[in-house]
PDB file of N, CA and C in Angstrom:
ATOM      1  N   UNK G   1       7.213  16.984  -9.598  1.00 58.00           N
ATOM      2  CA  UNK G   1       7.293  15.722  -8.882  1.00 58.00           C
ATOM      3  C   UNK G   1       6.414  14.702  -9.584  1.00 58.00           C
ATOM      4  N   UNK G   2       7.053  13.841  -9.842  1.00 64.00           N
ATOM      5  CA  UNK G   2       6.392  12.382 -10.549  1.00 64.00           C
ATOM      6  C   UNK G   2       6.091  12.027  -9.135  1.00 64.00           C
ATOM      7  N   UNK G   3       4.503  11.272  -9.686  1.00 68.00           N
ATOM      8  CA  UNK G   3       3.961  10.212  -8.642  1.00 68.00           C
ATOM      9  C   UNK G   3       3.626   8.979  -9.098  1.00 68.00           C
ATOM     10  N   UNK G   4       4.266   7.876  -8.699  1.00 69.00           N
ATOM     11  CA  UNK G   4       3.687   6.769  -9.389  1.00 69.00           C
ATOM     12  C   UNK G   4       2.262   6.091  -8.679  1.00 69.00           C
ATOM     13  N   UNK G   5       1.876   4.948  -9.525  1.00 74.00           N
ATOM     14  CA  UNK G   5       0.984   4.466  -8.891  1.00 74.00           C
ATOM     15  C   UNK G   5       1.589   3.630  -8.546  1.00 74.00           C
ATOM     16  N   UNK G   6       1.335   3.422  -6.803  1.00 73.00           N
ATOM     17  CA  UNK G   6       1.342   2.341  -6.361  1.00 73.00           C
ATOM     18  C   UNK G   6       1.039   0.920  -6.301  1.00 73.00           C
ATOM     19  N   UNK G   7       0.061   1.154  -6.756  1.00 75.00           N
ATOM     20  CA  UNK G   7      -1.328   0.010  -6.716  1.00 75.00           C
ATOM     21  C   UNK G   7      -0.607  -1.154  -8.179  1.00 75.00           C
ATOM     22  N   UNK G   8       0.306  -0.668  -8.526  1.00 80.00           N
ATOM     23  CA  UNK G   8       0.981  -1.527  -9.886  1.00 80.00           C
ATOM     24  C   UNK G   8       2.121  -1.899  -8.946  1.00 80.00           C
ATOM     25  N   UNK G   9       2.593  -1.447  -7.937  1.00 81.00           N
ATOM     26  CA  UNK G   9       3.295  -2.136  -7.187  1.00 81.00           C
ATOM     27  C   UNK G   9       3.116  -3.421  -6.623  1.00 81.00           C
ATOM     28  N   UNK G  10       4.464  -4.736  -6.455  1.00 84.00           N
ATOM     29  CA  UNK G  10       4.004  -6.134  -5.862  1.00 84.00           C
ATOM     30  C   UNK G  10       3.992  -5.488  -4.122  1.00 84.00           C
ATOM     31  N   UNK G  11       2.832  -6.134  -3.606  1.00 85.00           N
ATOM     32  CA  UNK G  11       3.138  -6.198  -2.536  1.00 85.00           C
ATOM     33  C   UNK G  11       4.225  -5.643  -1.504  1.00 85.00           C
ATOM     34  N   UNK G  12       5.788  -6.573  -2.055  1.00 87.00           N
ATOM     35  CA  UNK G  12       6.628  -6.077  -1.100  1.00 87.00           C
ATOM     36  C   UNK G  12       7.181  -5.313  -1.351  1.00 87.00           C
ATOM     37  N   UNK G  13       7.005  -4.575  -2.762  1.00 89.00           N
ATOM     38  CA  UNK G  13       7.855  -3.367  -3.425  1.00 89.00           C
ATOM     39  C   UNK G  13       7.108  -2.181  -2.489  1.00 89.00           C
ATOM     40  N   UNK G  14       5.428  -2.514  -1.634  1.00 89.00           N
ATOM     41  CA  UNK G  14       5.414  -1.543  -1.342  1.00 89.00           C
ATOM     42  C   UNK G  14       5.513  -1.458   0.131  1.00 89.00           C
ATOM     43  N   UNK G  15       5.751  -2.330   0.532  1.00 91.00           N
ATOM     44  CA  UNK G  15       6.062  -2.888   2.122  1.00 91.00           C
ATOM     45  C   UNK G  15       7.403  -1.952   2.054  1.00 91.00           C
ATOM     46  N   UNK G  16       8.337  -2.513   1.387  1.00 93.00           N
ATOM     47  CA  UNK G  16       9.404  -1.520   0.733  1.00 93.00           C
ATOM     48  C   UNK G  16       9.367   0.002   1.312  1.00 93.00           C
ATOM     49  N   UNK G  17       8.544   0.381   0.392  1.00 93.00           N
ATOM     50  CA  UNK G  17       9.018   1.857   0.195  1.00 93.00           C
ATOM     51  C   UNK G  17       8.053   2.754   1.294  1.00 93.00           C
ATOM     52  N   UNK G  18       7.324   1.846   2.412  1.00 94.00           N
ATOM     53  CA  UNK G  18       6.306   2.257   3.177  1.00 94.00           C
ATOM     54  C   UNK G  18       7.348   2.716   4.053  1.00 94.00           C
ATOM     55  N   UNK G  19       8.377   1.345   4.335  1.00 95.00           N
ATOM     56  CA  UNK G  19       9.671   1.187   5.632  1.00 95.00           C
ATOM     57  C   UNK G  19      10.296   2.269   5.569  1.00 95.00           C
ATOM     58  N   UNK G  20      10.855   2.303   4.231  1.00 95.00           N
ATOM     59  CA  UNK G  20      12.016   3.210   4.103  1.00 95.00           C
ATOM     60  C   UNK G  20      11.833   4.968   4.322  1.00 95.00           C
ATOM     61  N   UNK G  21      10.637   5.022   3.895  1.00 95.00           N
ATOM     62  CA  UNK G  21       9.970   6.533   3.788  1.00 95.00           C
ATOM     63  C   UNK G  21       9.676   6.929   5.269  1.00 95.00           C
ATOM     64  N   UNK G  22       9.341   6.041   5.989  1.00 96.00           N
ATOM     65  CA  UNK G  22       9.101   6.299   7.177  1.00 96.00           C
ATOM     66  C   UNK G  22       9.882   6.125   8.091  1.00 96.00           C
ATOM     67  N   UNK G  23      11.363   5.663   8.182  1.00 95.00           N
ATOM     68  CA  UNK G  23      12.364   5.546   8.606  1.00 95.00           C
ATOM     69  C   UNK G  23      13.188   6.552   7.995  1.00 95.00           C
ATOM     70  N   UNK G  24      13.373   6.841   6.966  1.00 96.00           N
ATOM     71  CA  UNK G  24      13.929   8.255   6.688  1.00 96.00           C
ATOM     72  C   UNK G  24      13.309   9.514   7.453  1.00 96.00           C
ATOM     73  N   UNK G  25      12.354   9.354   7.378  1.00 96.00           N
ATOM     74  CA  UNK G  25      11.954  10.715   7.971  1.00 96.00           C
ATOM     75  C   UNK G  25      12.026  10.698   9.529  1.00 96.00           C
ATOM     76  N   UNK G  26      11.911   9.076  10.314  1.00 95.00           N
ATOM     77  CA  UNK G  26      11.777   9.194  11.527  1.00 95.00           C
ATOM     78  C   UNK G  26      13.550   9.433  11.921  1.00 95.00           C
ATOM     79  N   UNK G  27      13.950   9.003  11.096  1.00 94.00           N
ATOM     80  CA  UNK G  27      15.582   9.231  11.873  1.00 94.00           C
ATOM     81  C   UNK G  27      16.185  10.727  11.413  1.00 94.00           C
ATOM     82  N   UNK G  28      15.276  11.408  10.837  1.00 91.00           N
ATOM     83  CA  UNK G  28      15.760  12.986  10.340  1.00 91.00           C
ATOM     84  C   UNK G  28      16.300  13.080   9.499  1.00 91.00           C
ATOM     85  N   UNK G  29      16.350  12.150   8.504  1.00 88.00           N
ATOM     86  CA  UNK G  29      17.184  12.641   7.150  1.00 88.00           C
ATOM     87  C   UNK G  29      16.115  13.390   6.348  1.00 88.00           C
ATOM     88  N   UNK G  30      15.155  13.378   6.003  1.00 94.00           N
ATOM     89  CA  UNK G  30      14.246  14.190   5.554  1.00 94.00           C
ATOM     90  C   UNK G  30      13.110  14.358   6.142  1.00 94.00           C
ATOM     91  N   UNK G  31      12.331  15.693   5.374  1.00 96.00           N
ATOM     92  CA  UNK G  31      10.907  15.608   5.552  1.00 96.00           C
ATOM     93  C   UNK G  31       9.839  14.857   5.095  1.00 96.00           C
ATOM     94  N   UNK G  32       8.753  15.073   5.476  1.00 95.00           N
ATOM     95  CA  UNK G  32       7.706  14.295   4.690  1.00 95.00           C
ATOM     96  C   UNK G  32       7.539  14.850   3.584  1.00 95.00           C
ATOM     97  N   UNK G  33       7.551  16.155   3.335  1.00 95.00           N
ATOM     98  CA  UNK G  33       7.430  16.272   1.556  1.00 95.00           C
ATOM     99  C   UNK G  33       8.252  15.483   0.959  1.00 95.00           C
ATOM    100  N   UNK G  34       9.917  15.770   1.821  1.00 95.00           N
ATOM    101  CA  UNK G  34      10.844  15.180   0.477  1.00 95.00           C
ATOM    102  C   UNK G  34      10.607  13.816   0.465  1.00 95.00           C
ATOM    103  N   UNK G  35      10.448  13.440   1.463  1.00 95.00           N
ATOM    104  CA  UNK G  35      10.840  11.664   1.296  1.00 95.00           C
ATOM    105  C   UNK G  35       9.626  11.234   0.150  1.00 95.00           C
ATOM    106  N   UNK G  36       8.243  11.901   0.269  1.00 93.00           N
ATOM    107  CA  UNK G  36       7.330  11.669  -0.468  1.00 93.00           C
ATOM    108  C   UNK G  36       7.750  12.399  -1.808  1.00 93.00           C
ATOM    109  N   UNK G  37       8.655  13.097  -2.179  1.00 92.00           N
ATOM    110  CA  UNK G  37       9.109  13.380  -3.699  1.00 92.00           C
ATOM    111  C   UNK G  37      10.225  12.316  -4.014  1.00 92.00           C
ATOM    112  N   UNK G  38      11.110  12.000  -3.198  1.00 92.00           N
ATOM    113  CA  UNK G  38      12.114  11.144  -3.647  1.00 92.00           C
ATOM    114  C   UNK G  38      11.641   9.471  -3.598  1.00 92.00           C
ATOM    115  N   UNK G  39      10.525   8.901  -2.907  1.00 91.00           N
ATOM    116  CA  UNK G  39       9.788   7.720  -3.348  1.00 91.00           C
ATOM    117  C   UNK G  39       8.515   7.639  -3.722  1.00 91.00           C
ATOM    118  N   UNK G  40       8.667   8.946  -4.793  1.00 90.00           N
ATOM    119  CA  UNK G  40       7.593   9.127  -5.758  1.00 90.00           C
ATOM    120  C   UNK G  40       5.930   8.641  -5.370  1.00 90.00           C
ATOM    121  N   UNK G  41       5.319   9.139  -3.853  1.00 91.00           N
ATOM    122  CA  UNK G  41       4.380   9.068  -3.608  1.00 91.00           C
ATOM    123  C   UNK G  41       3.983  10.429  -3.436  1.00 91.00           C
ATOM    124  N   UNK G  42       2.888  10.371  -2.355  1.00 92.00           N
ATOM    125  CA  UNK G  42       2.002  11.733  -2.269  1.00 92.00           C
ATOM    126  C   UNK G  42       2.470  12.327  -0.863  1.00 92.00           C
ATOM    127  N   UNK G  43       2.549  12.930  -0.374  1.00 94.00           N
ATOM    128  CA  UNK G  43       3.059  13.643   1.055  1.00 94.00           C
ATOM    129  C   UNK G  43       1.536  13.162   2.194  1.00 94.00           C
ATOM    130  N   UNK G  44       0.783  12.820   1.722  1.00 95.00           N
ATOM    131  CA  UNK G  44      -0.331  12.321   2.502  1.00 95.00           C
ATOM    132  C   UNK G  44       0.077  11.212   2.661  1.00 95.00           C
ATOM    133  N   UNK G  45       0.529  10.453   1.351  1.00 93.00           N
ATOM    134  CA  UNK G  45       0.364   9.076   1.821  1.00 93.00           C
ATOM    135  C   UNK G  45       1.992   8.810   2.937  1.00 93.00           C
ATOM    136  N   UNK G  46       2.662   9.750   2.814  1.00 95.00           N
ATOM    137  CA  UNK G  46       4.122   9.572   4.290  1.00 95.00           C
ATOM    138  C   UNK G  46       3.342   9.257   5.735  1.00 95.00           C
ATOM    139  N   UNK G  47       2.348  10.806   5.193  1.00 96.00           N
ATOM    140  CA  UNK G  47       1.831  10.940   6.845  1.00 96.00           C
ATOM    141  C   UNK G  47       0.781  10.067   6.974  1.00 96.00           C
ATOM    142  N   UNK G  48      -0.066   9.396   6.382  1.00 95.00           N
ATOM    143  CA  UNK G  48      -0.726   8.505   6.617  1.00 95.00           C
ATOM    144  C   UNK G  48       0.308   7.416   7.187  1.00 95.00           C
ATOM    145  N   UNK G  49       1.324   6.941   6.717  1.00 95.00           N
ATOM    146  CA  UNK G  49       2.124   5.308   6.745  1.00 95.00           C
ATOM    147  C   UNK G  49       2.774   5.916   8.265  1.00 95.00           C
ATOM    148  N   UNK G  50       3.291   7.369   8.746  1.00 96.00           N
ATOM    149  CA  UNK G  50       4.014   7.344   9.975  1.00 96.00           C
ATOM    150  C   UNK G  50       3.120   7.625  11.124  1.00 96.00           C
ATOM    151  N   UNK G  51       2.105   8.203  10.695  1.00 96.00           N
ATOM    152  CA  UNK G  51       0.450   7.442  12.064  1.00 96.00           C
ATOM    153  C   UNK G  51       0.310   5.838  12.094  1.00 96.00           C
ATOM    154  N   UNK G  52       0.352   5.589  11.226  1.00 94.00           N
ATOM    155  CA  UNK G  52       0.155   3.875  11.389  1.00 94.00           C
ATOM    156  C   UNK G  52       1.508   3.355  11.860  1.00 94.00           C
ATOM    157  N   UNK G  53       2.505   3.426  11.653  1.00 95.00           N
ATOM    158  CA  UNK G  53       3.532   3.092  12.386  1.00 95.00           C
ATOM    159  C   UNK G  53       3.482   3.855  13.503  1.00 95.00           C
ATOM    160  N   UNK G  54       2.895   4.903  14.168  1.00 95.00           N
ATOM    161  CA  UNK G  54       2.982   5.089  15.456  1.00 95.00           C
ATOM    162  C   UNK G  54       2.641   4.425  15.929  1.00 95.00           C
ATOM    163  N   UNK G  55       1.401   4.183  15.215  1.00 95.00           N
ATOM    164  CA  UNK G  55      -0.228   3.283  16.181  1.00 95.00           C
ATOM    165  C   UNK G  55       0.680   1.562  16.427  1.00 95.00           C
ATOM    166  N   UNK G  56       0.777   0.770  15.392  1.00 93.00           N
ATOM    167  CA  UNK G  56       1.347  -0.755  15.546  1.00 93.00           C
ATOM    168  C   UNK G  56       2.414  -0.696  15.379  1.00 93.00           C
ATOM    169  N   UNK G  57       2.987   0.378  15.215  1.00 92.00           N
ATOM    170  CA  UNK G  57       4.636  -0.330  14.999  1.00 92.00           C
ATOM    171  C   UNK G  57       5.297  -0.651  13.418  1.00 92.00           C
ATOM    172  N   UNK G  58       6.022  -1.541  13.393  1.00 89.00           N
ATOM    173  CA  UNK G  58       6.846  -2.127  12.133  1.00 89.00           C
ATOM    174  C   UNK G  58       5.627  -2.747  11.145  1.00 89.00           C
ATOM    175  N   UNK G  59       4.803  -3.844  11.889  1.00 89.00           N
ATOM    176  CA  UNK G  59       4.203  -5.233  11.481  1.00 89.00           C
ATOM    177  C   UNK G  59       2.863  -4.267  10.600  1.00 89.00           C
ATOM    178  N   UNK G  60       2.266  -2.728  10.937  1.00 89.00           N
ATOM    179  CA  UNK G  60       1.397  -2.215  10.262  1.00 89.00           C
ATOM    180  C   UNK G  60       1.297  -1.522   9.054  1.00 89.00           C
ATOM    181  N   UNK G  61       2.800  -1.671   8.868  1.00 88.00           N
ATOM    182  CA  UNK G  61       3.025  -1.072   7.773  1.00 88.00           C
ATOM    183  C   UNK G  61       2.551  -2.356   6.726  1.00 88.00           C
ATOM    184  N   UNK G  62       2.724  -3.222   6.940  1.00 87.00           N
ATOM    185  CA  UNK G  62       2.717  -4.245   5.811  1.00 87.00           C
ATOM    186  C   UNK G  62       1.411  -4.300   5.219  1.00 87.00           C
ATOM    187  N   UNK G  63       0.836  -5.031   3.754  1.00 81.00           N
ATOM    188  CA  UNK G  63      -0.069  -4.724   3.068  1.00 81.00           C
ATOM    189  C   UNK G  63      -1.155  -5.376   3.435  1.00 81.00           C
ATOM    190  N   UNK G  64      -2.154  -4.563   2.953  1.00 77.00           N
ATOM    191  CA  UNK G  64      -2.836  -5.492   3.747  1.00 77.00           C
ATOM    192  C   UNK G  64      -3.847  -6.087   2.573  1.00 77.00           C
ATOM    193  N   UNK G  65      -3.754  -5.348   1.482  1.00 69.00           N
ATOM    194  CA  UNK G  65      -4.634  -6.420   0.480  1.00 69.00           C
ATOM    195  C   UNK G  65      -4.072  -8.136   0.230  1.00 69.00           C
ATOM    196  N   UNK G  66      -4.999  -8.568  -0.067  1.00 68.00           N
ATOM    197  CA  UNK G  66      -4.937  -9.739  -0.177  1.00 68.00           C
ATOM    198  C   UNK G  66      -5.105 -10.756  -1.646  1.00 68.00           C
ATOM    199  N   UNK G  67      -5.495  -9.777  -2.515  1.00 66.00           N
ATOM    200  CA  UNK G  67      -5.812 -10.067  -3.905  1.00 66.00           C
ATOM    201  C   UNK G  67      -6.878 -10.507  -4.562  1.00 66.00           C
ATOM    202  N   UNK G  68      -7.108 -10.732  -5.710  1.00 67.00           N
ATOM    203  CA  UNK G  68      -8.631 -11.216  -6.433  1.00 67.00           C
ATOM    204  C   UNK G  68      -8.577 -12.603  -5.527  1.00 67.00           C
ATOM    205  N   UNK G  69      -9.994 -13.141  -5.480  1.00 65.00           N
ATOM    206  CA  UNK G  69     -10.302 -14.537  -4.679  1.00 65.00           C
ATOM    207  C   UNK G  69     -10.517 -15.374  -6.222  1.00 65.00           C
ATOM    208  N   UNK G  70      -9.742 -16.696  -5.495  1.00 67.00           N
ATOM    209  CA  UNK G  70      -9.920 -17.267  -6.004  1.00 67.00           C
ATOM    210  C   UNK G  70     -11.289 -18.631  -6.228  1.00 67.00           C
ATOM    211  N   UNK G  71     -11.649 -19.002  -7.221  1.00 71.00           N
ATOM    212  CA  UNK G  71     -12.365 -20.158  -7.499  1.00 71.00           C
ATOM    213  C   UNK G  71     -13.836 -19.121  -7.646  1.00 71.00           C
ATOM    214  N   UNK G  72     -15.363 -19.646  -7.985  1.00 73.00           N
ATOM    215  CA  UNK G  72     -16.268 -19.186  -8.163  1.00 73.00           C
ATOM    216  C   UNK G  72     -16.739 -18.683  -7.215  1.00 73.00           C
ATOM    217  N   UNK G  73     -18.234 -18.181  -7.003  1.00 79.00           N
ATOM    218  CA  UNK G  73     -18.888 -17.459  -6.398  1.00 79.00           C
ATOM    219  C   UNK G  73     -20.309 -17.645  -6.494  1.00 79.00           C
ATOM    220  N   UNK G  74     -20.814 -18.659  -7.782  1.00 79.00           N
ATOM    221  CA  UNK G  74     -22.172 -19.221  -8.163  1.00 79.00           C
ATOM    222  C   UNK G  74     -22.117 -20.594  -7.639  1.00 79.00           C
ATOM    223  N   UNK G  75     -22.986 -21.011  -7.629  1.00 82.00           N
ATOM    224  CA  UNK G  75     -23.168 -22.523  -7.025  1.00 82.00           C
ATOM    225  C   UNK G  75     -23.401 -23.255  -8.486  1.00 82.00           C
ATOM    226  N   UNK G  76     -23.787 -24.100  -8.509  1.00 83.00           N
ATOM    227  CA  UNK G  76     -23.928 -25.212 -10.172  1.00 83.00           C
ATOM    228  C   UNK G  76     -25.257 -24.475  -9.888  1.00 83.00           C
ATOM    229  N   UNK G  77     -26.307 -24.785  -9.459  1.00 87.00           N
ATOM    230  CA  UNK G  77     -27.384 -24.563  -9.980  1.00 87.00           C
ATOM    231  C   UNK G  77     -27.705 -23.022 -10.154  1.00 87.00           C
ATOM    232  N   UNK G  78     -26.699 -21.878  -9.716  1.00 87.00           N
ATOM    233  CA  UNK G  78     -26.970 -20.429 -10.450  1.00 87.00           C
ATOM    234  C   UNK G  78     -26.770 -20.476 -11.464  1.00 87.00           C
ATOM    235  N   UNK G  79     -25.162 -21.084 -11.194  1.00 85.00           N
ATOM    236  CA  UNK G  79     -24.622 -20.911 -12.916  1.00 85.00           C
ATOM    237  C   UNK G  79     -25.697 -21.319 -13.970  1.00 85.00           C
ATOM    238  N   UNK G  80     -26.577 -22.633 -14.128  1.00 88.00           N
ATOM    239  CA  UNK G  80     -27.199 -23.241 -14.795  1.00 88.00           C
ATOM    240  C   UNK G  80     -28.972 -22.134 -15.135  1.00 88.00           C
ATOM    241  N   UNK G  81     -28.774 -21.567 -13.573  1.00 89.00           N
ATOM    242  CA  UNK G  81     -29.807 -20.800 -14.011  1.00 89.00           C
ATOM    243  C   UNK G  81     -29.563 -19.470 -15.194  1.00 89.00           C
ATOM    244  N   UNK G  82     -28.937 -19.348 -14.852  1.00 89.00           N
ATOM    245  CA  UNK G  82     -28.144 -18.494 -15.150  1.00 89.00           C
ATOM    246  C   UNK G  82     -27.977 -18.350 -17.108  1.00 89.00           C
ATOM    247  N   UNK G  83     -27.627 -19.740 -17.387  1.00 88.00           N
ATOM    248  CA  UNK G  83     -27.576 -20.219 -18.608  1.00 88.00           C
ATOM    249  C   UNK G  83     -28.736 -20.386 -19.326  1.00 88.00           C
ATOM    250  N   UNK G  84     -29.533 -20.706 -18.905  1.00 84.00           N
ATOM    251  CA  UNK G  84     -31.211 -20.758 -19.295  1.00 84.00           C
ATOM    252  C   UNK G  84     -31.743 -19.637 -19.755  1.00 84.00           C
TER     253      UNK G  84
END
């Protein structure tokens, strides 16, 4: 079983494959191993995503990172100290 990384996934590619894995398995077409071999994740990470869809529903599956922040983090006068 290939596992990819996720984490190279956009966002909704993995909103994606959170839905589908966990809707396959909730409507009985597969198990959690398989569904986690056939969308090339980990069998933890099924059962992790179909507790969280117990807990909230649809809306928890979605991602929740948010990405690098943008703009600085020094003020002018760190930066400057900084430079010195």
């Amino acid at each position: 079983m290939e596992i990819n990384d996720g984490r190279k996934w956009t966002r909704s590619a993995q909103d994606a494959i959170r839905r589908k894995a966990v809707h396959a398995v909730l409507n009985g077409n597969m198990t959690q191993t398989k569904a986690a071999e056939v969308f090339g994740v980990t069998r933890t990470s099924v059962c992790l995503w179909l507790k969280t869809y117990r807990q909230g529903g649809e809306d928890a599956l979605q991602s929740k990172r948010k990405g690098r922040p943008c703009g600085n983090k020094l003020t002018g006068s760190q930066e400057a100290s900084i430079r010195k």
